[in-house]
Amino acid sequence: MTIFVLILLSLINFLIQTTIFPYISISGVVPNTALILIICIAIYKGRYYGGFFGLFIGIIQDILFSSVIGINAFIYFFLGYLTGIMEHRLIRSNIVVPVLFSISGVVYYNFLYYIFMYILSRNIPFLSFTRNIILIELIYTAILSIPIYKAFEYKFREPTISFGNSKR
């Protein structure tokens, strides 16, 4: 059931990111909700789910939008896997967690994407790329990570057991 729900969330995210977010872009930059989704999955379900869904979402994006197959899949796979390694060390109820992971994820994703494009002889001016795209995407994604993370927290929170009144 969980895998079905996560695949459904991935497809819904893909539809929203391609149909709605282009209309609410800031300077032509849309938030990377796929990155937020991968981070949330990795935090709540671990490195294997994070890596798998990073690979799944990355392949979909590569097939539909990229001229080079595999770059997004590679970057998202490692983002999900590395974030999932931290699963047991995080305080999941802290709202700073998704914001920090989203900020570092945007930097990680864009830096690796730039390196791959440079290796493949795609000319992207680094300073304008950094100023115009990464900064806006960083802020937009960090802000949007809060409600998405809260929805994940609601759906995947572990039940707690309480026996009686804890005040004595």
C-alpha positions in Angstrom: 0.0 0.0 0.0 2.8 2.4 0.9 4.6 2.0 -2.5 1.3 2.6 -4.3 0.6 5.8 -2.3 4.2 7.1 -2.9 4.0 6.4 -6.7 0.6 8.1 -6.8 2.1 11.1 -4.9 5.0 11.2 -7.4 2.6 11.3 -10.4 0.4 13.9 -8.8 3.5 16.0 -8.0 4.6 15.6 -11.6 1.2 16.8 -12.9 1.1 19.8 -10.5 4.7 20.8 -11.3 4.1 20.7 -15.1 0.6 22.2 -15.2 0.1 24.6 -12.3 3.6 25.8 -11.2 4.6 27.3 -14.6 1.8 29.8 -14.0 3.0 30.9 -10.6 6.7 31.1 -11.5 9.0 33.8 -10.2 11.2 35.2 -13.0 10.7 32.0 -14.9 11.8 29.8 -12.0 9.4 27.2 -10.5 10.0 25.4 -7.2 11.5 22.0 -7.4 8.7 20.1 -5.7 10.1 16.8 -6.9 13.2 17.5 -4.8 11.0 18.3 -1.7 9.0 15.1 -2.3 12.2 13.0 -2.5 13.5 14.5 0.7 10.2 13.9 2.6 10.1 10.3 1.4 13.7 9.8 2.5 13.2 11.3 5.9 10.1 9.3 6.7 10.7 6.0 4.8 14.5 5.7 4.8 17.4 5.5 2.3 16.0 2.7 0.1 12.6 4.4 -0.5 14.4 7.7 -0.9 16.8 6.3 -3.5 14.2 4.4 -5.3 11.8 7.3 -5.6 14.6 9.6 -6.5 15.5 7.3 -9.3 11.8 6.9 -10.4 11.1 10.7 -10.4 14.4 11.4 -12.1 13.8 9.0 -14.9 10.4 10.4 -15.5 11.9 13.9 -15.7 14.7 12.8 -17.9 12.5 11.1 -20.4 10.0 13.9 -20.7 12.2 17.1 -20.3 15.9 16.4 -20.7 18.0 16.0 -23.7 20.3 13.7 -21.8 18.8 10.6 -20.1 20.1 9.8 -16.6 21.3 13.0 -15.1 18.2 13.8 -13.0 17.8 10.1 -12.1 21.4 10.0 -10.9 21.2 13.2 -8.9 17.8 12.4 -7.4 18.8 8.9 -6.5 21.8 10.0 -4.5 19.8 12.9 -2.9 17.2 10.4 -1.7 19.7 7.8 -0.6 21.9 10.2 1.3 19.0 12.0 2.9 17.5 8.6 3.9 20.8 7.7 5.7 20.0 10.5 8.2 16.5 9.1 8.8 17.1 7.9 12.4 19.2 10.9 13.4 16.6 13.5 12.7 13.9 15.0 14.9 11.0 14.8 12.4 8.7 17.2 14.2 11.2 20.0 13.8 10.1 22.3 10.9 13.7 23.4 10.4 14.6 19.9 9.1 12.8 20.1 5.7 13.9 23.7 5.2 17.5 22.9 5.7 17.4 19.7 3.6 15.5 21.6 0.9 18.1 24.4 0.8 21.0 21.9 0.7 19.1 19.8 -1.8 18.6 22.7 -4.2 22.3 23.6 -3.9 23.4 19.9 -4.4 21.0 19.4 -7.3 22.0 22.5 -9.2 25.7 22.2 -8.6 25.8 18.6 -9.9 23.5 19.5 -12.8 25.8 22.3 -13.7 28.9 20.0 -13.5 27.2 17.4 -15.7 26.2 20.0 -18.3 29.7 21.4 -18.3 31.1 17.9 -18.9 28.7 17.4 -21.7 29.8 20.7 -23.3 26.6 22.5 -22.6 27.5 26.2 -22.0 25.7 27.6 -19.0 27.1 30.9 -17.6 27.8 30.1 -14.0 27.3 33.5 -12.4 23.9 34.2 -14.1 22.9 30.6 -13.4 23.8 31.0 -9.7 22.2 34.5 -9.2 19.1 34.1 -11.4 18.1 30.5 -10.9 19.5 29.0 -7.8 18.8 31.9 -5.5 15.1 32.2 -6.5 14.6 28.4 -6.6 16.3 28.1 -3.2 13.9 30.6 -1.5 10.8 29.3 -3.4 11.6 25.6 -2.6 12.4 26.3 1.0 9.1 28.1 1.6 7.1 25.4 -0.2 8.8 22.6 1.7 7.0 23.5 4.9 3.4 22.7 3.9 4.5 19.7 1.9 6.5 18.3 4.9 3.6 19.0 7.2 1.4 16.9 4.9 3.9 14.1 5.0 4.2 14.4 8.7 0.4 14.0 9.0 0.3 11.0 6.6 3.4 9.1 7.8 3.7 9.9 11.5 4.2 7.0 13.8 1.5 6.5 16.4 2.4 7.1 20.0 1.1 5.3 23.0 0.2 7.1 26.1 -0.8 5.4 29.4 -2.8 7.5 31.7 -2.0 11.0 32.8 1.7 11.8 32.6 1.4 14.6 35.2 1.9 13.5 38.7 
